[in-house]
XYZ file of C-alpha atoms in Angstrom:
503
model
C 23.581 -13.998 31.987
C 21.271 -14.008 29.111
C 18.427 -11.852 30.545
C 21.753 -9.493 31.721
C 22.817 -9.051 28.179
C 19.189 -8.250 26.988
C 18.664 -5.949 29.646
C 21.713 -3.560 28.665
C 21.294 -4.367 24.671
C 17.372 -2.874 25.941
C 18.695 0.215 27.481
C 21.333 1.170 24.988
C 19.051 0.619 22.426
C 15.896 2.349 24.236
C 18.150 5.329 24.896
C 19.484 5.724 21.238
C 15.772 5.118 19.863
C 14.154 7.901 22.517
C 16.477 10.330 21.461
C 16.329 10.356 17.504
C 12.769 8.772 17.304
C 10.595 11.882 18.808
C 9.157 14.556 16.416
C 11.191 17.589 17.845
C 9.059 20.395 16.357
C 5.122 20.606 15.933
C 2.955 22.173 13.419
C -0.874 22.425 12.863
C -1.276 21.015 9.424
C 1.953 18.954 8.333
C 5.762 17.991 9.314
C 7.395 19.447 6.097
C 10.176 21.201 7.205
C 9.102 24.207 5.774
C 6.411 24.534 7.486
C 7.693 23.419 10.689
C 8.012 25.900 14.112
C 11.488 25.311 14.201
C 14.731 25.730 11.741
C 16.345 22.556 9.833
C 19.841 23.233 12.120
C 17.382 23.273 15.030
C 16.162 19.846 13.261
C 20.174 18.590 13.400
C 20.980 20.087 16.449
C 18.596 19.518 19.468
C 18.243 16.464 21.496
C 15.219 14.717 23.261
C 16.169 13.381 26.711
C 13.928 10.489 28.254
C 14.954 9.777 31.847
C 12.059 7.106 32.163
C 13.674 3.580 32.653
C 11.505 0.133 32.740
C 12.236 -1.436 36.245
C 9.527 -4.447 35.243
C 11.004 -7.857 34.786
C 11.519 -8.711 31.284
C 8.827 -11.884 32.727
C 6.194 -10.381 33.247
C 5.218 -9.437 29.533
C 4.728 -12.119 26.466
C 7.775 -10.806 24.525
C 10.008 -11.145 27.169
C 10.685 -7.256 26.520
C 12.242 -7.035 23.360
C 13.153 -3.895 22.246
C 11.539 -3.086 18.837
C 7.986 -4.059 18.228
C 6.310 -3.939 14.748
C 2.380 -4.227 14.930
C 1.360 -5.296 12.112
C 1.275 -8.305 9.408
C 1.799 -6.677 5.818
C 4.301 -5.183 3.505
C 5.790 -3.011 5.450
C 5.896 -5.046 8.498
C 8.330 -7.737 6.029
C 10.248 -5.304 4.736
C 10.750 -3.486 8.040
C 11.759 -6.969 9.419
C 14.132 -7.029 6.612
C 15.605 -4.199 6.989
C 16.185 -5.238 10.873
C 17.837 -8.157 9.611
C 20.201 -6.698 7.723
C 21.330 -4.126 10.208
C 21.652 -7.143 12.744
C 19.227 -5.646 15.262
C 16.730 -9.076 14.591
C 17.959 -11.307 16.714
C 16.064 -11.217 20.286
C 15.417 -8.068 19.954
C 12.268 -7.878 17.604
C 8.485 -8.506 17.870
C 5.997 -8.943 15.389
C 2.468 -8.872 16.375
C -0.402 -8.976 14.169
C -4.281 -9.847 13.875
C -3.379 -12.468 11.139
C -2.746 -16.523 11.388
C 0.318 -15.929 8.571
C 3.764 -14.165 8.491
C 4.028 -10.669 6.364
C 3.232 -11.610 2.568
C 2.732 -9.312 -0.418
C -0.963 -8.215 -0.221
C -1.258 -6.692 -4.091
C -1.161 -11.021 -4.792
C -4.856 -11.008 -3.171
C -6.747 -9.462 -5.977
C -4.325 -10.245 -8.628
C -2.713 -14.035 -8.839
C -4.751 -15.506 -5.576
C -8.008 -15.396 -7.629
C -7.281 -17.066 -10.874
C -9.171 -19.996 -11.532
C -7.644 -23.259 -9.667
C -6.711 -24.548 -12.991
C -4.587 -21.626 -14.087
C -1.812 -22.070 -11.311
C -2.914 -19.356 -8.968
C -0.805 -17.571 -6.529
C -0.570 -19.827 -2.783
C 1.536 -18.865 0.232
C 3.896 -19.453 1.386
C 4.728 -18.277 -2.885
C 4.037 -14.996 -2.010
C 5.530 -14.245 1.416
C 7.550 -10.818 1.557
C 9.743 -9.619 -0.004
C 9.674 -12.110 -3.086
C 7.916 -9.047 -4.638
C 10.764 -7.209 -4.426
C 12.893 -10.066 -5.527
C 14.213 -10.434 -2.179
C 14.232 -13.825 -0.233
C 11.047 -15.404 0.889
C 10.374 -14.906 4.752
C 8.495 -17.435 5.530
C 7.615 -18.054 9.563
C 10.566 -20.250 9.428
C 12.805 -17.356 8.473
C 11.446 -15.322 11.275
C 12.201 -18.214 13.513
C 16.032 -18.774 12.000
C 16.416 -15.066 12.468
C 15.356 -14.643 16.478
C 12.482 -12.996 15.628
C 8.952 -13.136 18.157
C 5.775 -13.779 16.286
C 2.550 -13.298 17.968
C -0.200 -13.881 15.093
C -4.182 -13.721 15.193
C -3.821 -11.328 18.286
C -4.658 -7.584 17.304
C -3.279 -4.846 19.482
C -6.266 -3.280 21.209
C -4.532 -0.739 23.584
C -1.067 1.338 23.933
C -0.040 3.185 27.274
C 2.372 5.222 25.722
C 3.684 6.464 29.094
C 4.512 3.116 30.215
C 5.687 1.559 26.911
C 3.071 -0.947 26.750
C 0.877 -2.368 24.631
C -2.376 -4.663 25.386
C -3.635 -7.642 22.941
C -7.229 -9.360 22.549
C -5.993 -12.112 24.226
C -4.787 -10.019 27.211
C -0.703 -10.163 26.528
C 1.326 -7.174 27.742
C 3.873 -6.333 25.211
C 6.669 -3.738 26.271
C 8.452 -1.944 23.601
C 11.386 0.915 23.674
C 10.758 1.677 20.002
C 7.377 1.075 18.229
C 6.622 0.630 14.380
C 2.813 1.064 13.196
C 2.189 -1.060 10.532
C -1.179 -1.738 10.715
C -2.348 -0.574 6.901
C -5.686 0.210 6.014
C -9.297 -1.747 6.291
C -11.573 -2.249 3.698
C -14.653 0.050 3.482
C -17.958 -1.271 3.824
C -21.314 -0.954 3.145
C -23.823 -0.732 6.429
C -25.266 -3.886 7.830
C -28.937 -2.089 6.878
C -28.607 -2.051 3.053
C -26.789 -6.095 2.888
C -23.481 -5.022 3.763
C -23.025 -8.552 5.871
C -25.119 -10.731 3.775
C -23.359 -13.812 2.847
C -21.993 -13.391 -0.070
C -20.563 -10.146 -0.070
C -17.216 -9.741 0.118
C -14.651 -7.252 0.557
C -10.603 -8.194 0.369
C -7.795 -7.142 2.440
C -6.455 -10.363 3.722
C -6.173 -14.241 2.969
C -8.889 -15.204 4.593
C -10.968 -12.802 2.843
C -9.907 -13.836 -0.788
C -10.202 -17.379 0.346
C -14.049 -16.883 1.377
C -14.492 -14.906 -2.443
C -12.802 -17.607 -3.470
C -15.394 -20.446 -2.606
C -18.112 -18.003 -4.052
C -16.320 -17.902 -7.287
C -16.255 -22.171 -7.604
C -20.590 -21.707 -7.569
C -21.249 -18.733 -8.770
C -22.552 -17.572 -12.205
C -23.371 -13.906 -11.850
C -20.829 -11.794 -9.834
C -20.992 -8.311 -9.770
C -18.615 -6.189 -9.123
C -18.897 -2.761 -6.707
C -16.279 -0.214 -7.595
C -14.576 1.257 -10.452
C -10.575 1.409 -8.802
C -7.738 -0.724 -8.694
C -9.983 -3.341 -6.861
C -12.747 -3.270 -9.143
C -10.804 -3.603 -12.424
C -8.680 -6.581 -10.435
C -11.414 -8.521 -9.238
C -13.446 -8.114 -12.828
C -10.627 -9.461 -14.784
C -10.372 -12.706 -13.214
C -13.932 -13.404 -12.854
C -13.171 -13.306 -16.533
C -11.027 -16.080 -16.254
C -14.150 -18.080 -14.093
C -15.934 -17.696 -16.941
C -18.582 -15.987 -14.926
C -21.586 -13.178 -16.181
C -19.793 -9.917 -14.239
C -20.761 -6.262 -14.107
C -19.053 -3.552 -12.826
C -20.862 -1.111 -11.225
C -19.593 2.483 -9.543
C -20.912 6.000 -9.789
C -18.227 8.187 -11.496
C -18.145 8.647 -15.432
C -15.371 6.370 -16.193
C -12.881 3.852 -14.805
C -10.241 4.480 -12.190
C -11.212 8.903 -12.488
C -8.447 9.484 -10.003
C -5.768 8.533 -12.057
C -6.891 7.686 -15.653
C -8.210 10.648 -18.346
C -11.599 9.520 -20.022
C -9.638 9.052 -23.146
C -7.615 6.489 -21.778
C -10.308 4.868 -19.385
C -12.134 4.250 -22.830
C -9.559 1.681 -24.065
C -9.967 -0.371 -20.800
C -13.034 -0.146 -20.802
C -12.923 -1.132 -24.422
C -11.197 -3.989 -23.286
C -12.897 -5.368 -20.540
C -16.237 -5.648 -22.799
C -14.479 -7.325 -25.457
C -14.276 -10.026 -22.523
C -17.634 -9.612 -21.574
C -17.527 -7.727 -18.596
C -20.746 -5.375 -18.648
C -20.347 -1.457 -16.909
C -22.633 0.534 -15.098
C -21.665 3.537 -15.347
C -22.751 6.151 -12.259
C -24.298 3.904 -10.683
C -25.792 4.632 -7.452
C -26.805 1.578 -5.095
C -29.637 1.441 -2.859
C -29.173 -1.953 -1.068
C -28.482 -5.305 -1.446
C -31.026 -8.266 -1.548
C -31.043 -11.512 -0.093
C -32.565 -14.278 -1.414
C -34.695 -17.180 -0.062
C -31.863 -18.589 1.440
C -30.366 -15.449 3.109
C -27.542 -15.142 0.784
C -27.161 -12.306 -1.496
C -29.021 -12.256 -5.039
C -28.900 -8.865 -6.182
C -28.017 -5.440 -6.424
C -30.534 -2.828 -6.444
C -29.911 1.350 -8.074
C -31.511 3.955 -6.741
C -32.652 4.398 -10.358
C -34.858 1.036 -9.503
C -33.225 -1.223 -11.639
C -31.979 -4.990 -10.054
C -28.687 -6.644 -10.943
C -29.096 -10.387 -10.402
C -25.924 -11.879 -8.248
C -24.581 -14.873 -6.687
C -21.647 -13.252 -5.438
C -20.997 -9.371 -4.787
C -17.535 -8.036 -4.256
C -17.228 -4.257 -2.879
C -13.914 -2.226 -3.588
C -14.906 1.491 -3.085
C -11.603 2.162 -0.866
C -10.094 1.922 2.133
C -9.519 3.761 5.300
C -5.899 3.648 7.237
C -6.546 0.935 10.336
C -5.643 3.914 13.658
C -7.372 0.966 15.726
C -6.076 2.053 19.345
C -3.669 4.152 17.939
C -5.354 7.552 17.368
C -3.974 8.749 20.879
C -0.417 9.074 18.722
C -1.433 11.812 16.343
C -3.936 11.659 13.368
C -3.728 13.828 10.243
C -7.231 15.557 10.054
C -6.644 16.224 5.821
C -5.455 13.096 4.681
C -6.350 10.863 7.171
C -3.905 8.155 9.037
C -0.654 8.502 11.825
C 1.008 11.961 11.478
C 4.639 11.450 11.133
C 7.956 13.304 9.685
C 10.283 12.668 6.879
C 11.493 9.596 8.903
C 8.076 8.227 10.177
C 8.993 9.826 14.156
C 5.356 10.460 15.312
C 4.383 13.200 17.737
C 5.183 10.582 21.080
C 8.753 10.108 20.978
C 10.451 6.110 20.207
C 6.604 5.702 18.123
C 6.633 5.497 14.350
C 4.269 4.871 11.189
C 4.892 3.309 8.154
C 3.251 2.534 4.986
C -0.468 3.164 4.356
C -1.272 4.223 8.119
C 1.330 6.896 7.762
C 0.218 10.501 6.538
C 3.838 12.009 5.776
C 5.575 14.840 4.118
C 5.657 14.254 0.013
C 8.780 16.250 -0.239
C 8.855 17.029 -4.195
C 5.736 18.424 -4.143
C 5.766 20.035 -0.870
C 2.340 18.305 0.430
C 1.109 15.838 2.483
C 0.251 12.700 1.664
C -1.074 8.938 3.044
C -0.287 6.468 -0.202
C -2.065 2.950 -0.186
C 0.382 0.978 -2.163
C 2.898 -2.017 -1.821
C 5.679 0.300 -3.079
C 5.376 3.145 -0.455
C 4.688 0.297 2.176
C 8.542 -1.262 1.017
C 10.332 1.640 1.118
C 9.194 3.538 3.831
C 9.938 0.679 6.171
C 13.173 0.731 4.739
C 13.937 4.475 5.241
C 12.021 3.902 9.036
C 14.498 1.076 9.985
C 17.468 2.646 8.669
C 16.796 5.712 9.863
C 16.220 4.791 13.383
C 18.829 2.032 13.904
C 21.574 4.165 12.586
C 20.191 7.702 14.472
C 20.325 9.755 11.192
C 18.112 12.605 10.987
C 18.834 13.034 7.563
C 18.192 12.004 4.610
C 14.196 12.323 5.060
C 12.140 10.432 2.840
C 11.965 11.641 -0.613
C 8.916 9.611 -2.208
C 8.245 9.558 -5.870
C 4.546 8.253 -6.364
C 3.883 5.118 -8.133
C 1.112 3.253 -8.943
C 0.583 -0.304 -10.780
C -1.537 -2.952 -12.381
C -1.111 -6.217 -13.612
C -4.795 -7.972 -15.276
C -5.737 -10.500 -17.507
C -2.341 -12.145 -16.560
C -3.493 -15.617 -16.197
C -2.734 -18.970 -18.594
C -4.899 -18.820 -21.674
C -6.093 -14.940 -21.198
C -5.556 -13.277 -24.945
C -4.202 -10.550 -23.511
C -2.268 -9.747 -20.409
C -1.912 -6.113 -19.434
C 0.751 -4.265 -17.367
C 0.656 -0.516 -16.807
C 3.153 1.647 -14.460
C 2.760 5.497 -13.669
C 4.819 7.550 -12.038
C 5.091 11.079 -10.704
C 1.695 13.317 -10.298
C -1.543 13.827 -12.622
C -1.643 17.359 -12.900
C -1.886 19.575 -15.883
C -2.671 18.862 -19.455
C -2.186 15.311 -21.276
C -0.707 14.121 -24.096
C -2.051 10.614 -25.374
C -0.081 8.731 -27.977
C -0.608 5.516 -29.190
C -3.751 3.178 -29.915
C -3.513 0.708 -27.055
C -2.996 -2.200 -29.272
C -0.013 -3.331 -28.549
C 0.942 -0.155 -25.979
C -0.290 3.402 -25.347
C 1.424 6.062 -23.177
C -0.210 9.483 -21.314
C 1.905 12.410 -20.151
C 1.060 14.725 -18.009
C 2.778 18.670 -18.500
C 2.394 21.168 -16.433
C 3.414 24.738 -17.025
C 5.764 23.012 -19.546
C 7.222 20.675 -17.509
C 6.613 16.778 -17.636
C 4.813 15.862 -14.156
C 3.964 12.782 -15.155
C 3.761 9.375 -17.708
C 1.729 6.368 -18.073
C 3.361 3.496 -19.970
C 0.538 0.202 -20.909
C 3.210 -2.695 -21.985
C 6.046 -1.189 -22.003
C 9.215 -2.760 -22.247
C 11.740 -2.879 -19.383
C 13.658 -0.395 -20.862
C 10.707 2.235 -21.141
C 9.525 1.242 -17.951
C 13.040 2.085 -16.216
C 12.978 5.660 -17.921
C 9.999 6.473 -16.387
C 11.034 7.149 -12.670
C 13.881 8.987 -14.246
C 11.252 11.239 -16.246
C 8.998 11.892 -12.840
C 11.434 12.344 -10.578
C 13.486 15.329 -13.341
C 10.338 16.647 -14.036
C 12.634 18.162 -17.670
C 10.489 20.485 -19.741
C 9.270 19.065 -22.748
C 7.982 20.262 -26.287
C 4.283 19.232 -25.882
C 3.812 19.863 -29.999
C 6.704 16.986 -31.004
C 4.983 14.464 -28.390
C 1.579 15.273 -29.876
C 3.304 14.790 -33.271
C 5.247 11.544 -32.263
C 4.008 8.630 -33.949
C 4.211 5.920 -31.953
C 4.978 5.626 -28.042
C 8.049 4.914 -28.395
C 9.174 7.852 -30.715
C 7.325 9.975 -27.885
C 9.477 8.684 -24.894
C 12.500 9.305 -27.235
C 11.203 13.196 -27.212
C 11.140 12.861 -23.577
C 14.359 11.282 -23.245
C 16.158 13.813 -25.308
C 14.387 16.505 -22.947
C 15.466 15.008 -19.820
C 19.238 14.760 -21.281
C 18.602 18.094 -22.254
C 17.944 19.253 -18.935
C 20.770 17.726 -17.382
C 23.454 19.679 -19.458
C 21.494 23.088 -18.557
């Protein structure tokens, strides 16, 4: 009776997920509606029919054929389990499968709490499980259990037969799924194997394993060096700080985190960082790593023929989105990653994307984008899940970009720092404040405010932001320029937005 019930839940489900979860129209560069080959009423109206039905016994595959399959073991994959949950579509009827030993957790923990020194309480699963980020409940492999939900860990997907509704695993499982969610995030770049790329000691971080192996280099090292100048780099750097270690920071653009941060206000991080010893290298260009009499790493060599002694090396100069086997779905050739709509619906119909995989439409500012970060991995697992359980083709997702860090936030550090920016660094800036205690940067764009960068802020300012990004109010650049502090400068901005809102 029970394999009866599953069967029909299967095809009712499969039936409803075929028809709303194929891309109905195609373009050549991007699924923003406006650009699309077909009208928005086409969008509401048509219908995608799928007469294929599975006639293979739910026994011969590992998950017993359950109906939605996430691959994948990060953000999104919690939150789209979440999300599940709470639409009571969970129980026996979803799959989890991913390449790592531990249930979804928040990854942004790896190179922020996970490193501090072991006497400065730092972060340990299952403390960090998703969606405690959030301030959600902890899902820890226990919750997936409680809830009826399959997990398949440290077995990567390594092939898809999208006609058949199969997938293949390195251990040689056959998983069927009528609805598929990619959530397979990104991989660390790395440097080739021929200039020390793979010598022991070098280490890149996108999973536990990863920061536990930087980890054991930190407990011996004295000399780390650091290869990057982004989010990574400036993570990484300041708790070396708190191992008391020699560290240098070496990447090849002018100043610190260029995509994001003006020179102006790079300068007071920078500031900071060397007032806590860190040393910069400033476009630096590397040659190769060397090994040392023992085979282990021992230094860093420029192309300028210089040689930075190190025990341990850590390289953050990006990431790339993780297609694996998945490229057959539909790749983005501008931004890289899983084409997909306003809902995540890929090309192949009942296949999404979420998260940083997923190349999507950036509605407000009519673009699109791929976004590495444990915000757009949350919430576009929500809007997937939603979207698809309840067959709505509307609202699509409508993404405001935000970006974080959190540094020098361990016991004892002098100073703990905690920026937020939202919306998009375009246009001219407007700097106010001195960095000690808080600074702010907005960015105006033919007169309107496109963007604003808060350093400790309090909750208050912090929660106007969004509301500033999203509104995008025109502002008087001459009063914020005159403001005297960064709080009489968000006033101006405040009154501009309520401004706005009367017009």
């Amino acid at each position: 009776m029970l394999s009866v019930r599953r069967l029909m839940a299967a095809t009712i489900s499969n039936s409803l997920a075929l028809k709303h979860g194929s891309s109905l129209c195609s373009s050549s560069n991007s699924l923003s509606i406006s650009k699309l080959n077909c009208t928005p009423s086409l969008l509401a109206s048509r219908t995608f029919r799928d007469t294929r039905r599975f006639s293979i016994a739910a026994s011969s595959f590992a998950n017993e054929n359950r109906e939605y399959v996430i691959v994948g073991g990060g953000n999104a994959a919690g939150y789209a389990a979440k999300t599940f949950v709470e639409n009571g579509f969970a129980d026996g009827k979803l799959c989890i499968v991913t390449k790592e030993a531990y249930a979804p957790y928040e990854r942004p923990a790896l190179t922020k709490g996970y490193l501090f020194p072991l006497d400065k309480k730092p972060a340990r699963l299952p403390g960090f499980h998703t969606c405690v980020g959030s301030g959600g409940e902890r899902q820890t492999p226990e919750w997936y259990h409680e809830k009826g939900i399959e997990m398949i860990y440290e077995d990567p997907v390594t092939n898809i037969d999208v006609d058949k509704h199969t997938l293949q695993t390195q251990s040689g499982k056959s998983l069927k799924y009528g609805s598929l969610i990619i959530a397979t995030g990104c991989t660390a770049t790395r440097f080739p194997e021929k200039i020390g790329g793979n010598l022991p000691g070098v280490h890149y971080i996108r999973d536990v394993a990863d920061a536990d192996s930087l980890i054991e280099s930190l407990k011996n090292a004295k000399k780390v060096v650091v290869v990057g100048g982004g989010y990574i780099g400036m993570e990484v750097a300041a708790a070396a700080v708190g191992w008391n270690l020699d560290t240098t920071v070496i990447f090849p653009e002018h100043h610190l985190l260029q995509r994001l941060f003006t020179p102006s206000l790079a300068r007071k991080y920078e500031e900071l960082y060397e007032q806590n010893g860190v040393k910069f290298v400033k476009g630096g260009m590397i040659k190769n790593l060397e090994a040392g009499s023992d085979g282990r790493v021992a230094a860093v060599k420029l192309e300028n023929g210089s040689t930075i002694e190190a025990d341990a090396i850590v390289i953050g100069i990006g990431a790339k989105p993780a297609i694996g086997p998945f490229e057959k779905v539909g790749l983005d050739t501008t931004v890289g990653g899983i084409q997909v709509d306003g809902l995540f619906r890929t090309k192949v119909p009942g296949i999404f994307a979420i998260g940083d995989v997923a190349a999507f439409p950036l509605k407000m500012y009519d673009r699109v984008a791929r976004v590495e970060h444990v915000d757009h991995a949350r919430k576009s697992a929500q809007h997937c899940v939603s979207a698809l359980l309840t067959a709505r083709t509307s609202p699509t997702y409508d993404y405001l970009p935000y970006f974080y860090s959190r540094v020098f936030e361990y016991e004892g550090s002098p100073r703990k720092v905690w920026w937020q920016f939202f919306g998009d660094n375009v246009g001219e800036t407007v700097e106010v404040g001195n960095f000690d205690p808080k600074i702010a940067t907005f960015w105006i764009d033919s007169g309107r405010l496109k963007g604003v960068l808060v350093e400790s802020g309090s909750p208050e300012e912090f929660q106007l932001l969004p509301k500033l990004a999203k509104a995008q109010p025109f502002v008087d650049k001459a009063k914020l320029q005159s403001a005297s502090s960064v709080e009489e400068a968000l006033e101006v901005a405040h009154k501009s937005l309520q401004a706005g809102a009367t017009v």
